[in-house]
CSV table of C-alpha atoms and ligand atoms in Angstrom, one decimal:
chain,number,residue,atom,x,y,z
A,4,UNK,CA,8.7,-94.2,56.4
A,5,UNK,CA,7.4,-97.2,57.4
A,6,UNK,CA,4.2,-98.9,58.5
A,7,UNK,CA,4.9,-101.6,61.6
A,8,UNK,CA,2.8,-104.4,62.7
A,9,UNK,CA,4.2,-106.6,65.7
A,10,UNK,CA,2.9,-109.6,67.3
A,11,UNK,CA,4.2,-112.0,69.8
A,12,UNK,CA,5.0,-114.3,67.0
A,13,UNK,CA,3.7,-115.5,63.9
A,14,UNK,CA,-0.3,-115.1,64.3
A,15,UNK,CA,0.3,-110.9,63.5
A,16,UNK,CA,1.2,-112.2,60.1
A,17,UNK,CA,-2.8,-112.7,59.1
A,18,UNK,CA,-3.7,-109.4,59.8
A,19,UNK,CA,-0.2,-108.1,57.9
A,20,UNK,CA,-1.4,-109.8,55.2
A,21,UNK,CA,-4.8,-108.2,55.4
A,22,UNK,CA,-3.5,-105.0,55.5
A,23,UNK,CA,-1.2,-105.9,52.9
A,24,UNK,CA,-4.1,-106.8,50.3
A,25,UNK,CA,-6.2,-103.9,51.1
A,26,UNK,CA,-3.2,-101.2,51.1
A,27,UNK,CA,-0.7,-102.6,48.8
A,28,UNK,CA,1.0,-99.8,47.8
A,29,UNK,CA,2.2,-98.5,51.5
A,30,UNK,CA,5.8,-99.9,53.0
A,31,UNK,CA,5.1,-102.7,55.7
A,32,UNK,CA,7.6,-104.5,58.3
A,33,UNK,CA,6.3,-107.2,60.2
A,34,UNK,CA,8.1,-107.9,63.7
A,35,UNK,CA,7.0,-111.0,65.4
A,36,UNK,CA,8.7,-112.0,68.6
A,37,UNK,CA,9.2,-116.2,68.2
A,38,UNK,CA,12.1,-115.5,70.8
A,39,UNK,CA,9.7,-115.6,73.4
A,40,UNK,CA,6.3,-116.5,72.2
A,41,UNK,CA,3.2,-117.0,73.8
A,42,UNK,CA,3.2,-114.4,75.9
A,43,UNK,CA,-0.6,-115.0,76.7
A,44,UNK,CA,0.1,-116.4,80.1
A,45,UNK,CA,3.2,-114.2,81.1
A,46,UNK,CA,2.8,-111.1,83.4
A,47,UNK,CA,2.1,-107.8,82.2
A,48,UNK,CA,5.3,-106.1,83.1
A,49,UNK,CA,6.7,-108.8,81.1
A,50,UNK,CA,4.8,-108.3,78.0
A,51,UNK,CA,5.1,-104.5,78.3
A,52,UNK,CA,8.7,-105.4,78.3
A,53,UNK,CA,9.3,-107.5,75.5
A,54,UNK,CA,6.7,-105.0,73.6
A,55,UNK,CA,8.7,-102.5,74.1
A,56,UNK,CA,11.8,-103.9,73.1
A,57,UNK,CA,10.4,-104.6,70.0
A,58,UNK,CA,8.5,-101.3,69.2
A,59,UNK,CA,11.9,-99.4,70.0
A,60,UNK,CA,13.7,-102.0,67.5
A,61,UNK,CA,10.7,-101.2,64.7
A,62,UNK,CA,11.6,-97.1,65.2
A,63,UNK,CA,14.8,-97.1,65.8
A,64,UNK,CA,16.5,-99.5,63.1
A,65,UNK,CA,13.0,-99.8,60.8
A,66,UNK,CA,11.7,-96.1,60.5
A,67,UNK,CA,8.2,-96.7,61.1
A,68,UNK,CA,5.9,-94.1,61.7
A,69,UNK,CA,3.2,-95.8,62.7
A,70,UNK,CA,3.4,-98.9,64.5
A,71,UNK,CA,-0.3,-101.3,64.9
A,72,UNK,CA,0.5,-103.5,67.9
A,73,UNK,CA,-1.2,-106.5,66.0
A,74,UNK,CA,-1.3,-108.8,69.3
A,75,UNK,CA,-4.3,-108.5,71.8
A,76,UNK,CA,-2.3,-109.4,74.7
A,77,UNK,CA,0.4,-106.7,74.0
A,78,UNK,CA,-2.0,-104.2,73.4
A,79,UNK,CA,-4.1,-105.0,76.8
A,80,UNK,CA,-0.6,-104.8,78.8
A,81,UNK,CA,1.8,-102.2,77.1
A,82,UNK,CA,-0.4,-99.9,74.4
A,83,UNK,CA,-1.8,-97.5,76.8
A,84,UNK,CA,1.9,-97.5,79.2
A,85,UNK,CA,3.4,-96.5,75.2
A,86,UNK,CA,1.3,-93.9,74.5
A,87,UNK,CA,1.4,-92.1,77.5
A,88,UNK,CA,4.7,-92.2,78.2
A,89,UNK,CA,7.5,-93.7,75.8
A,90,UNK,CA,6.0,-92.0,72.6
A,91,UNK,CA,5.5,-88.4,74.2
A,92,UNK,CA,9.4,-88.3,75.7
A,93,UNK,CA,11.1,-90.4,72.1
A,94,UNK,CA,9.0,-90.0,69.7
A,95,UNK,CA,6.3,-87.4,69.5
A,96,UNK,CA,5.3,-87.6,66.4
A,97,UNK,CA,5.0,-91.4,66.0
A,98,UNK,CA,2.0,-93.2,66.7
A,99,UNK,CA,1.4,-96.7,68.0
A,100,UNK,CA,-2.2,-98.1,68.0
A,101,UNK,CA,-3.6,-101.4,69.0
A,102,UNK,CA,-6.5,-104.0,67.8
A,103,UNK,CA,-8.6,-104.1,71.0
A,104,UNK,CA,-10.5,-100.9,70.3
A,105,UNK,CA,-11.2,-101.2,66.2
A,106,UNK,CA,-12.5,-104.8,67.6
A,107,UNK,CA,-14.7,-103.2,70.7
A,108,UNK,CA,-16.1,-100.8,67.8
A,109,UNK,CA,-16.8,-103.7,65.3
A,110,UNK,CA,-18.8,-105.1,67.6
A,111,UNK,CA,-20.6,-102.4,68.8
A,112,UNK,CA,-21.6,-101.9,65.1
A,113,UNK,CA,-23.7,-104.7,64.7
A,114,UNK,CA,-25.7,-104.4,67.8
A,115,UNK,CA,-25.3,-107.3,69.3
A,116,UNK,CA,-26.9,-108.0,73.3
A,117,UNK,CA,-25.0,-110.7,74.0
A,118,UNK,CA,-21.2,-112.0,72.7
A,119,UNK,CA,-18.4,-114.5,73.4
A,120,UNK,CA,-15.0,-113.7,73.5
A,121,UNK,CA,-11.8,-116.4,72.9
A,122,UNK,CA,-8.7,-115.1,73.8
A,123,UNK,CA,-5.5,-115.6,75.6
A,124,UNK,CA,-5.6,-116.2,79.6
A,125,UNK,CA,-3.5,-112.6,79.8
A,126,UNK,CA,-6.4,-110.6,77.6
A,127,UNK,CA,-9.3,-112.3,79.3
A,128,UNK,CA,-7.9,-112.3,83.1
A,129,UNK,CA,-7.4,-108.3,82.6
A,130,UNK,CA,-11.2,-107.6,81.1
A,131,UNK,CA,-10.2,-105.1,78.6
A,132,UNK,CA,-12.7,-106.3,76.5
A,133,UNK,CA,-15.7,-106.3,79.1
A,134,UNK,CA,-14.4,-102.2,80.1
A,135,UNK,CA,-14.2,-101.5,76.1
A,136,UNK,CA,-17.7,-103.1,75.4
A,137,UNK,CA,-19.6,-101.8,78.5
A,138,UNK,CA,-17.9,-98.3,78.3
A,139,UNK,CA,-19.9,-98.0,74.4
A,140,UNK,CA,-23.1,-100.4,75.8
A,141,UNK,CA,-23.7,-101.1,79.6
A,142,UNK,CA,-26.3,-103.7,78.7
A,143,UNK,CA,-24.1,-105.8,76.9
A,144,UNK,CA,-23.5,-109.6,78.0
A,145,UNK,CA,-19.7,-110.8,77.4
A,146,UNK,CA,-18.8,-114.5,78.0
A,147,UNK,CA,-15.1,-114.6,78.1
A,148,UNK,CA,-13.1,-117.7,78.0
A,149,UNK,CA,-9.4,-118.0,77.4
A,150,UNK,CA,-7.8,-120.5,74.5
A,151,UNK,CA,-4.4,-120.6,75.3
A,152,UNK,CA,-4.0,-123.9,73.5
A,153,UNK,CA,-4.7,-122.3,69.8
A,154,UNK,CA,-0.9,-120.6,69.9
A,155,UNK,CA,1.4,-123.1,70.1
A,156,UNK,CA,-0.8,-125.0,67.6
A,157,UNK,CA,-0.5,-122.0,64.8
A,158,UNK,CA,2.6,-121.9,65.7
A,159,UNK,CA,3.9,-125.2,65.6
A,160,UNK,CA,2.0,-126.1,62.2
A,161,UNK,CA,-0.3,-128.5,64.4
A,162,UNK,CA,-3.4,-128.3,62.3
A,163,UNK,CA,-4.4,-131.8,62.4
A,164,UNK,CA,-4.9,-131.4,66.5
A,165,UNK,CA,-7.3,-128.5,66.2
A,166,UNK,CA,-10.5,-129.6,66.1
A,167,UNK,CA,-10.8,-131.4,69.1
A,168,UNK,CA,-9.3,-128.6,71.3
A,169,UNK,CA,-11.2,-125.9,69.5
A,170,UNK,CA,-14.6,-127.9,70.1
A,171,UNK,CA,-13.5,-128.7,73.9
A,172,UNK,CA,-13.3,-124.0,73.8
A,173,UNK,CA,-16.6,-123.6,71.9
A,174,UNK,CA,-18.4,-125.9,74.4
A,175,UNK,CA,-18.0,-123.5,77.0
A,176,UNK,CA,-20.6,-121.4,75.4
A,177,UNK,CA,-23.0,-124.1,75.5
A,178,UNK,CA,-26.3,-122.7,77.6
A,179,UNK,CA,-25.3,-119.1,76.8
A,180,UNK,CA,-27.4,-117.3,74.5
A,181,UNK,CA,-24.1,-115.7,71.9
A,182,UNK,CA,-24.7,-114.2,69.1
A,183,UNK,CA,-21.0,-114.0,68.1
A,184,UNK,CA,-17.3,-114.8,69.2
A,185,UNK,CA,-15.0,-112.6,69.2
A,186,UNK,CA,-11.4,-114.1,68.1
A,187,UNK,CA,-9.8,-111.7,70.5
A,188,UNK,CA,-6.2,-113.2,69.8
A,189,UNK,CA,-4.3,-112.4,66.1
A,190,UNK,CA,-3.8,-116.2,66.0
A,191,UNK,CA,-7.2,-117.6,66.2
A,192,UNK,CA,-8.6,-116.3,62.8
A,193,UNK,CA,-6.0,-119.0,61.4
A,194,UNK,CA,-9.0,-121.7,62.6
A,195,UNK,CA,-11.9,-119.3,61.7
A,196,UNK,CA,-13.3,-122.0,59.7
A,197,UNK,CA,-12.7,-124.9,62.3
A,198,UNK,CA,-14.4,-122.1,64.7
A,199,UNK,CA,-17.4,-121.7,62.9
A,200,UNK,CA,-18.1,-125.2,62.1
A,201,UNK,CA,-17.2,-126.5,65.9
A,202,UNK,CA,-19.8,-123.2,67.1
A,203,UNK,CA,-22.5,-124.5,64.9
A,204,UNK,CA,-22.3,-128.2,66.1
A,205,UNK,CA,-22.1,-127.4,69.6
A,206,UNK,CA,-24.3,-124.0,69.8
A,207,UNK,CA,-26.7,-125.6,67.2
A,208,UNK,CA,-27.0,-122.7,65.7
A,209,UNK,CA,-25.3,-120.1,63.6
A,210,UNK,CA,-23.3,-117.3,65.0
A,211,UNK,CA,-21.1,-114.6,63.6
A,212,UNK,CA,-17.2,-115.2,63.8
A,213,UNK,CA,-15.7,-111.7,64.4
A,214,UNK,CA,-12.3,-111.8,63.1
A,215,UNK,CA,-10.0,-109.0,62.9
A,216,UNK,CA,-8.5,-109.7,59.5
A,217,UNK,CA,-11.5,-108.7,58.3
A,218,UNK,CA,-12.1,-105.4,59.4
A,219,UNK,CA,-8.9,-103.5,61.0
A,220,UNK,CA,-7.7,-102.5,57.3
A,221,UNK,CA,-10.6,-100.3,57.1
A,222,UNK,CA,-10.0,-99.1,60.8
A,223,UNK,CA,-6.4,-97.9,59.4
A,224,UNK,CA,-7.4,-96.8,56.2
A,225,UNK,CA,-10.2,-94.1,58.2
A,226,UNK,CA,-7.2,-93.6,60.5
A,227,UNK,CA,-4.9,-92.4,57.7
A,228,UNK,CA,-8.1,-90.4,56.3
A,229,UNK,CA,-8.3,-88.3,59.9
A,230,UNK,CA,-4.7,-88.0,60.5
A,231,UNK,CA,-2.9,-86.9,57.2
A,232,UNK,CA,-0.1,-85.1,59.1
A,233,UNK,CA,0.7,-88.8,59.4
A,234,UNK,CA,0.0,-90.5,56.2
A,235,UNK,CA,1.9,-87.9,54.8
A,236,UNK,CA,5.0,-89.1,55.4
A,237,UNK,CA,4.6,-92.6,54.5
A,238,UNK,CA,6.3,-94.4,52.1
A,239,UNK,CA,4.5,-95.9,49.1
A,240,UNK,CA,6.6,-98.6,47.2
A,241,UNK,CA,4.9,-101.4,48.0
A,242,UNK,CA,8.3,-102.9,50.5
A,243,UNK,CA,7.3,-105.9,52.9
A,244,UNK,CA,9.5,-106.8,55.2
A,245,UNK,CA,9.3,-110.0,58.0
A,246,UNK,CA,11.5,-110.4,60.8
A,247,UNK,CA,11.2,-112.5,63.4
A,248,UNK,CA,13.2,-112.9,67.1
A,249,UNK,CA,14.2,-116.4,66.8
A,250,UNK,CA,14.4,-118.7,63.6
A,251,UNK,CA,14.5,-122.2,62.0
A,252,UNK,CA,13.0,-124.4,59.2
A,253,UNK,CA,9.5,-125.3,60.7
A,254,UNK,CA,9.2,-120.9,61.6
A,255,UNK,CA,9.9,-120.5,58.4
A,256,UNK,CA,7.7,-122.9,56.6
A,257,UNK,CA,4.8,-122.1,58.6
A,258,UNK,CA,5.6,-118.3,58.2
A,259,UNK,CA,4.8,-119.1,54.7
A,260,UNK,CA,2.1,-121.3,55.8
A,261,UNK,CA,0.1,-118.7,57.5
A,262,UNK,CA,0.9,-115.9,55.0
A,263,UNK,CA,-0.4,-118.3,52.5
A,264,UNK,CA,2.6,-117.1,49.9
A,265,UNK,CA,5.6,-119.2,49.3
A,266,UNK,CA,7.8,-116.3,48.5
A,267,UNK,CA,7.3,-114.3,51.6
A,268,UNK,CA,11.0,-113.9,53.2
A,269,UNK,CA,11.2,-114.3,56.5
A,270,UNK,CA,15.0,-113.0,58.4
A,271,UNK,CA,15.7,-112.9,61.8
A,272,UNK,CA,16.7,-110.0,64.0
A,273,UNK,CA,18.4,-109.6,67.3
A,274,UNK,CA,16.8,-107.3,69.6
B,308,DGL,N1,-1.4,-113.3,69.3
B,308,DGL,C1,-1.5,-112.8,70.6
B,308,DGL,C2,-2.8,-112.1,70.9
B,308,DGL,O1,-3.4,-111.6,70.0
B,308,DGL,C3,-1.1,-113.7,71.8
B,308,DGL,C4,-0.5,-115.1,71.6
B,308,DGL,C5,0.5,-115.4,72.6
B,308,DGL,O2,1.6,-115.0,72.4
B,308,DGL,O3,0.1,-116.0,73.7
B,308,DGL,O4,-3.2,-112.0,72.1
């Protein structure tokens, strides 16, 4: 069987492809749903509806086991909704995790006071992160702003329009006393170098970028460690597939783009 990631389009494919590198030899299929990316601004029920949609398509026609909701937005409005109630009536002995908590915990590791957070309007409106971080640490400071306009820009190949946006974001941490940014959407870490640079001209300082292609393929390694029963029965041939809602040339070319692999294969699907 199968592990899934899904994201509302193409930004999942960074943290696919840092699972990828750090467990090559398990079986992955990416979903990402172009059909009707961004979702960052749509309502919940909408986003639990298109998630599950998609999570159903990744059991039912993809045999996944696992599933890792790699889309902050999705997970804030349909990951708990799944796990309560579509996986114990269809599948009981599939799992579906999300990104928000590994994040919540990375953060809480390095003992930080105070922290920014990008995201999308959806994630930041619903305060997951502020009820995550102050569950672990009461005393933590959270300044949460939302960067819708960093989607349509990964996905739209839009790179030379960045900088300028992603400056006009960072200055709304000027006057706050950060000591990291969380990218709390799967897209931003493609700009995690524009981040960092705009973050030190502005802020004047240094801060730490916390970006969760760097840390969730150790959250799913440990999670395979505790739960064998489910790393049992997954497949190991080293199989990558991508699928995507909706497709044409410039999806395509910035699938490859953002995976940073010209041979990556990218199909679409009808769900
Ligand atoms: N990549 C998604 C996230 O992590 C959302 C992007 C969007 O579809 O608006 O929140």
């Amino acid at each position: 069987m199968n592990i899934g990631t899904f994201d509302s389009g193409l930004g999942g494919l960074l943290i696919t492809k840092s699972l990828i590198e750090a467990m090559p030899e398990y079986n992955f299929c990416y979903l990402g749903d172009t059909l009707h990316v961004p979702y960052g601004a749509r309502s919940k029920e909408v986003v639990y509806t298109f998630t599950k949609n998609c999570i159903e398509y990744l059991f039912e026609k993809k045999d996944c086991k696992l599933i890792i909701i790699a889309c902050n937005t999705a997970t804030f409005a349909a990951l708990r909704k799944l796990q309560q109630t579509y996986l114990p009536q269809k599948y009981p002995d599939r799992r579906i995790l999300g990104v928000i908590v590994p994040t919540v915990e990375e953060v809480i590791g390095k003992k930080y006071n105070s922290v920014g957070l990008l995201a999308t309007h959806g994630t930041v409106n619903s305060d997951v992160y502020g009820i995550e971080l102050k569950k672990r640490n009461p005393d933590i400071k959270l300044y949460s702003r939302s960067a819708p306009l960093l989607v349509p820009l990964v996905e739209n190949n839009a790179d030379e329009f960045a900088m300028p946006i992603i400056e006009s974001y960072v200055k709304q941490f000027a006057n706050t006393d950060i000591e990291a940014i969380i990218l709390g959407c799967t897209h931003y870490p493609h700009y995690k170098t524009q981040i960092a640079t705009a973050t030190e001209k502005i802020l004047g300082r240094k801060i730490d970028i916390i970006s969760q292609d760097e840390f969730l393929s150790v959250s799913l390694k440990n999670y395979l460690l505790r739960h064998p029963e489910i790393d049992k029965d997954l497949s190991k041939d080293s199989k990558y597939v991508f699928e995507i809602t909706d497709i044409n040339d410039a999806y395509i070319s910035q699938a490859k783009a953002i995976f940073g692999n010209d041979n990556i294969v990218v199909q679409k699907v009808d769900i």
